[in-house]
PDB file of C-alpha atoms in Angstrom:
ATOM      1  CA  GLU A  50     -14.808  13.454 -25.987  1.00 79.00           C
ATOM      2  CA  THR A  51     -11.467  15.158 -25.333  1.00 79.00           C
ATOM      3  CA  PRO A  52      -7.852  14.101 -25.983  1.00 78.00           C
ATOM      4  CA  TRP A  53      -7.653  13.051 -22.299  1.00 81.00           C
ATOM      5  CA  PHE A  54     -11.006  11.445 -21.491  1.00 82.00           C
ATOM      6  CA  SER A  55     -14.521  10.674 -22.626  1.00 76.00           C
ATOM      7  CA  VAL A  56     -17.782  10.560 -20.687  1.00 84.00           C
ATOM      8  CA  GLN A  57     -19.943   7.511 -21.197  1.00 83.00           C
ATOM      9  CA  SER A  58     -23.541   6.819 -20.243  1.00 83.00           C
ATOM     10  CA  LEU A  59     -23.627   3.212 -19.052  1.00 81.00           C
ATOM     11  CA  GLN A  60     -26.602   0.942 -18.633  1.00 77.00           C
ATOM     12  CA  HIS A  61     -26.939   0.046 -14.970  1.00 75.00           C
ATOM     13  CA  ASP A  62     -30.075  -0.921 -13.137  1.00 71.00           C
ATOM     14  CA  SER A  63     -29.681   1.175 -10.005  1.00 70.00           C
ATOM     15  CA  GLY A  64     -33.432   1.384  -9.492  1.00 71.00           C
ATOM     16  CA  ASN A  65     -33.662   5.156  -9.932  1.00 76.00           C
ATOM     17  CA  GLY A  66     -34.053   5.172 -13.737  1.00 74.00           C
ATOM     18  CA  GLN A  67     -31.087   7.484 -14.171  1.00 79.00           C
ATOM     19  CA  PRO A  68     -28.133   6.741 -16.483  1.00 81.00           C
ATOM     20  CA  TYR A  69     -24.808   5.968 -14.843  1.00 82.00           C
ATOM     21  CA  TYR A  70     -22.038   8.244 -16.106  1.00 83.00           C
ATOM     22  CA  ALA A  71     -18.440   7.106 -16.173  1.00 83.00           C
ATOM     23  CA  ILE A  72     -15.222   8.744 -17.329  1.00 81.00           C
ATOM     24  CA  SER A  73     -12.988   6.687 -19.586  1.00 81.00           C
ATOM     25  CA  CYS A  74      -9.252   7.469 -19.716  1.00 81.00           C
ATOM     26  CA  PRO A  75      -6.222   5.783 -21.270  1.00 86.00           C
ATOM     27  CA  GLU A  76      -4.070   3.528 -19.109  1.00 91.00           C
ATOM     28  CA  SER A  77      -1.478   5.434 -17.154  1.00 94.00           C
ATOM     29  CA  VAL A  78       1.751   4.983 -15.236  1.00 97.00           C
ATOM     30  CA  GLY A  79       3.183   6.382 -12.010  1.00 96.00           C
ATOM     31  CA  VAL A  80       6.479   6.019 -10.184  1.00 97.00           C
ATOM     32  CA  VAL A  81       7.804   6.371  -6.659  1.00 97.00           C
ATOM     33  CA  ALA A  82      11.400   7.232  -7.550  1.00 97.00           C
ATOM     34  CA  THR A  83      14.251   7.598  -5.072  1.00 97.00           C
ATOM     35  CA  THR A  84      17.710   9.076  -5.398  1.00 96.00           C
ATOM     36  CA  GLU A  85      20.850   7.302  -4.174  1.00 94.00           C
ATOM     37  CA  SER A  86      20.593   9.383  -0.972  1.00 95.00           C
ATOM     38  CA  GLY A  87      17.052   8.088  -0.338  1.00 93.00           C
ATOM     39  CA  GLU A  88      15.103  11.211  -1.272  1.00 96.00           C
ATOM     40  CA  LEU A  89      11.829  10.915  -3.151  1.00 96.00           C
ATOM     41  CA  LEU A  90      11.617  12.508  -6.583  1.00 97.00           C
ATOM     42  CA  LEU A  91       8.266  14.315  -6.672  1.00 96.00           C
ATOM     43  CA  ILE A  92       6.639  17.043  -8.712  1.00 95.00           C
ATOM     44  CA  SER A  93       4.496  20.056  -7.914  1.00 94.00           C
ATOM     45  CA  GLN A  94       2.122  21.453 -10.501  1.00 92.00           C
ATOM     46  CA  TYR A  95      -0.924  23.686 -10.654  1.00 92.00           C
ATOM     47  CA  ARG A  96      -4.227  21.789 -10.830  1.00 90.00           C
ATOM     48  CA  PRO A  97      -7.126  24.016 -11.984  1.00 90.00           C
ATOM     49  CA  PRO A  98      -9.920  21.868 -10.413  1.00 89.00           C
ATOM     50  CA  VAL A  99      -8.531  22.547  -6.917  1.00 90.00           C
ATOM     51  CA  GLY A 100      -7.133  26.004  -7.685  1.00 92.00           C
ATOM     52  CA  GLY A 101      -3.636  25.295  -6.422  1.00 90.00           C
ATOM     53  CA  ARG A 102      -0.380  23.405  -6.711  1.00 92.00           C
ATOM     54  CA  LEU A 103      -0.276  19.781  -5.569  1.00 91.00           C
ATOM     55  CA  ILE A 104       2.582  17.456  -4.704  1.00 93.00           C
ATOM     56  CA  GLU A 105       2.363  14.419  -6.974  1.00 94.00           C
ATOM     57  CA  LEU A 106       4.248  11.425  -8.273  1.00 96.00           C
ATOM     58  CA  PRO A 107       5.651  11.678 -11.778  1.00 96.00           C
ATOM     59  CA  ALA A 108       2.914  10.054 -13.844  1.00 95.00           C
ATOM     60  CA  GLY A 109       1.005  10.212 -17.092  1.00 93.00           C
ATOM     61  CA  TYR A 110      -0.926   8.440 -19.801  1.00 94.00           C
ATOM     62  CA  MET A 111       0.551   5.666 -21.886  1.00 95.00           C
ATOM     63  CA  ASP A 112       0.918   6.381 -25.601  1.00 94.00           C
ATOM     64  CA  GLU A 113      -0.610   4.006 -28.136  1.00 93.00           C
ATOM     65  CA  GLY A 114       1.574   0.891 -28.508  1.00 96.00           C
ATOM     66  CA  GLU A 115       3.749   1.771 -25.515  1.00 97.00           C
ATOM     67  CA  THR A 116       4.509  -0.713 -22.747  1.00 97.00           C
ATOM     68  CA  PRO A 117       4.180   0.465 -19.132  1.00 97.00           C
ATOM     69  CA  GLU A 118       7.988   0.285 -18.804  1.00 97.00           C
ATOM     70  CA  GLN A 119       8.514   2.504 -21.853  1.00 97.00           C
ATOM     71  CA  ALA A 120       5.820   4.913 -20.695  1.00 97.00           C
ATOM     72  CA  ILE A 121       7.235   5.411 -17.200  1.00 98.00           C
ATOM     73  CA  ALA A 122      10.752   6.102 -18.481  1.00 96.00           C
ATOM     74  CA  ARG A 123       9.335   8.660 -20.963  1.00 95.00           C
ATOM     75  CA  GLU A 124       7.002  10.329 -18.452  1.00 94.00           C
ATOM     76  CA  LEU A 125       9.716  10.609 -15.790  1.00 95.00           C
ATOM     77  CA  ALA A 126      12.108  12.258 -18.247  1.00 93.00           C
ATOM     78  CA  GLU A 127       9.447  14.607 -19.662  1.00 91.00           C
ATOM     79  CA  GLU A 128       8.185  15.779 -16.289  1.00 92.00           C
ATOM     80  CA  THR A 129      11.402  15.873 -14.273  1.00 93.00           C
ATOM     81  CA  GLY A 130      14.433  15.567 -16.547  1.00 92.00           C
ATOM     82  CA  TYR A 131      15.428  12.510 -14.497  1.00 95.00           C
ATOM     83  CA  GLY A 132      15.942   8.860 -15.305  1.00 96.00           C
ATOM     84  CA  CYS A 133      16.239   5.832 -13.013  1.00 97.00           C
ATOM     85  CA  ARG A 134      18.918   3.179 -12.886  1.00 97.00           C
ATOM     86  CA  ARG A 135      16.175   0.556 -12.557  1.00 97.00           C
ATOM     87  CA  PHE A 136      12.383   0.341 -12.484  1.00 98.00           C
ATOM     88  CA  HIS A 137      10.533  -2.339 -10.508  1.00 98.00           C
ATOM     89  CA  TYR A 138       6.942  -3.071 -11.549  1.00 97.00           C
ATOM     90  CA  LEU A 139       4.620  -3.074  -8.516  1.00 96.00           C
ATOM     91  CA  GLY A 140       1.339  -3.897 -10.248  1.00 95.00           C
ATOM     92  CA  SER A 141      -1.686  -2.169 -11.697  1.00 94.00           C
ATOM     93  CA  PHE A 142      -4.421  -0.481  -9.708  1.00 92.00           C
ATOM     94  CA  LEU A 143      -7.747   1.171 -10.436  1.00 90.00           C
ATOM     95  CA  LEU A 144      -8.049   4.858  -9.712  1.00 82.00           C
ATOM     96  CA  MET A 145     -11.440   5.896  -8.282  1.00 82.00           C
ATOM     97  CA  PRO A 146     -13.433   3.088  -9.979  1.00 80.00           C
ATOM     98  CA  SER A 147     -16.734   4.585  -8.853  1.00 81.00           C
ATOM     99  CA  ARG A 148     -16.449   6.941 -11.849  1.00 83.00           C
ATOM    100  CA  LEU A 149     -13.186   6.244 -13.686  1.00 81.00           C
ATOM    101  CA  ASP A 150     -12.014   3.193 -15.616  1.00 84.00           C
ATOM    102  CA  THR A 151      -8.384   4.332 -15.361  1.00 87.00           C
ATOM    103  CA  ARG A 152      -5.809   1.624 -14.685  1.00 91.00           C
ATOM    104  CA  VAL A 153      -2.509   2.888 -13.253  1.00 93.00           C
ATOM    105  CA  HIS A 154       0.672   0.820 -13.566  1.00 96.00           C
ATOM    106  CA  PHE A 155       2.866   1.597 -10.552  1.00 95.00           C
ATOM    107  CA  PHE A 156       6.646   1.372 -10.414  1.00 97.00           C
ATOM    108  CA  PHE A 157       9.395   1.858  -7.882  1.00 97.00           C
ATOM    109  CA  GLY A 158      12.372   3.611  -9.454  1.00 98.00           C
ATOM    110  CA  GLU A 159      15.782   3.339  -7.855  1.00 97.00           C
ATOM    111  CA  GLY A 160      18.837   5.460  -8.533  1.00 97.00           C
ATOM    112  CA  ALA A 161      17.008   8.535  -9.839  1.00 97.00           C
ATOM    113  CA  HIS A 162      19.514  10.852 -11.507  1.00 96.00           C
ATOM    114  CA  LEU A 163      19.389  13.990 -13.632  1.00 94.00           C
ATOM    115  CA  LEU A 164      19.700  13.046 -17.310  1.00 90.00           C
ATOM    116  CA  LYS A 165      20.897  16.458 -18.445  1.00 73.00           C
ATOM    117  CA  ALA A 166      20.137  19.984 -17.422  1.00 65.00           C
ATOM    118  CA  GLY A 167      17.238  21.605 -19.242  1.00 58.00           C
ATOM    119  CA  CYS A 168      15.700  18.441 -20.747  1.00 59.00           C
ATOM    120  CA  LYS A 169      12.490  18.678 -18.720  1.00 60.00           C
ATOM    121  CA  GLU A 170       9.618  19.395 -21.154  1.00 65.00           C
ATOM    122  CA  ASP A 171       6.879  20.852 -18.938  1.00 68.00           C
ATOM    123  CA  LYS A 172       7.966  24.232 -17.563  1.00 73.00           C
ATOM    124  CA  ASP A 173       4.981  24.467 -15.158  1.00 85.00           C
ATOM    125  CA  ILE A 174       6.194  21.420 -13.231  1.00 90.00           C
ATOM    126  CA  GLU A 175       8.517  22.009 -10.287  1.00 93.00           C
ATOM    127  CA  VAL A 176      10.768  19.099  -9.303  1.00 94.00           C
ATOM    128  CA  LEU A 177      10.926  18.375  -5.568  1.00 94.00           C
ATOM    129  CA  LEU A 178      13.284  16.155  -3.582  1.00 96.00           C
ATOM    130  CA  MET A 179      11.904  15.155  -0.193  1.00 94.00           C
ATOM    131  CA  LYS A 180      12.611  12.596   2.506  1.00 93.00           C
ATOM    132  CA  PRO A 181       9.813   9.987   2.795  1.00 90.00           C
ATOM    133  CA  GLU A 182       9.215  10.726   6.487  1.00 88.00           C
ATOM    134  CA  GLU A 183       8.785  14.443   5.728  1.00 88.00           C
ATOM    135  CA  LEU A 184       6.182  13.680   3.078  1.00 87.00           C
ATOM    136  CA  LEU A 185       4.299  11.173   5.245  1.00 84.00           C
ATOM    137  CA  ARG A 186       3.858  13.801   7.985  1.00 84.00           C
ATOM    138  CA  ARG A 187       2.068  16.230   5.658  1.00 81.00           C
ATOM    139  CA  ARG A 188      -1.636  16.704   6.232  1.00 80.00           C
ATOM    140  CA  ASP A 189      -2.115  20.058   4.509  1.00 83.00           C
ATOM    141  CA  GLY A 190      -4.359  18.874   1.680  1.00 76.00           C
ATOM    142  CA  LEU A 191      -1.699  19.621  -0.921  1.00 81.00           C
ATOM    143  CA  VAL A 192      -0.525  16.036  -1.492  1.00 84.00           C
ATOM    144  CA  ASP A 193      -2.263  13.851  -4.075  1.00 86.00           C
ATOM    145  CA  LEU A 194      -3.563  10.686  -2.375  1.00 87.00           C
ATOM    146  CA  THR A 195      -1.868   8.503  -5.018  1.00 88.00           C
ATOM    147  CA  VAL A 196       1.477   9.644  -3.547  1.00 90.00           C
ATOM    148  CA  MET A 197       0.593   8.200  -0.141  1.00 90.00           C
ATOM    149  CA  ALA A 198      -0.844   5.037  -1.719  1.00 91.00           C
ATOM    150  CA  GLY A 199       2.291   4.629  -3.844  1.00 91.00           C
ATOM    151  CA  LEU A 200       4.513   4.940  -0.773  1.00 92.00           C
ATOM    152  CA  GLN A 201       2.509   2.267   1.026  1.00 92.00           C
ATOM    153  CA  VAL A 202       2.712  -0.103  -1.959  1.00 93.00           C
ATOM    154  CA  CYS A 203       6.489   0.431  -2.047  1.00 94.00           C
ATOM    155  CA  ARG A 204       6.759  -0.240   1.683  1.00 92.00           C
ATOM    156  CA  SER A 205       4.672  -3.404   1.509  1.00 93.00           C
ATOM    157  CA  SER A 206       6.827  -4.585  -1.436  1.00 94.00           C
ATOM    158  CA  GLY A 207      10.017  -4.066   0.598  1.00 93.00           C
ATOM    159  CA  PHE A 208      11.376  -1.076  -1.335  1.00 93.00           C
ATOM    160  CA  LEU A 209      10.968   1.563   1.379  1.00 88.00           C
ATOM    161  CA  ARG A 210      11.579   1.155   5.086  1.00 78.00           C
ATOM    162  CA  GLU A 211       9.435   2.461   7.917  1.00 64.00           C
TER     163      GLU A 211
END
């Protein structure tokens, strides 16, 4: 057990007699946020399991008693120093359900704007502004797959154009 996850041995008759291990995490939130000029608000941070910096959506765990809407506004401000004029709820999705029970609540954020200089809490996170088409062309292994999935959900919901 850690502050971020726990490992559980689940009963599952897979026929091999081995326990099935799953990772349990709190619910989380993520946002595809765009500025008034149509740029995506992304983050880059070092991820020890892959030994490098990845491009990601602003995201994080929900605090106890927090609604998804409260959590996404807090996470966006903490990680980027930005807020959004409006958040649109796009639904909840399971993240790698073969091993994780994590449910991610996705949002589209419009009108992303800097709240005030220096209010970003995590100094390891670099804020990136990028055009959607530039991001969609990347195939360098440095983009978290949830970014691409989030963009597709936004497109299919009518928030981003081809």
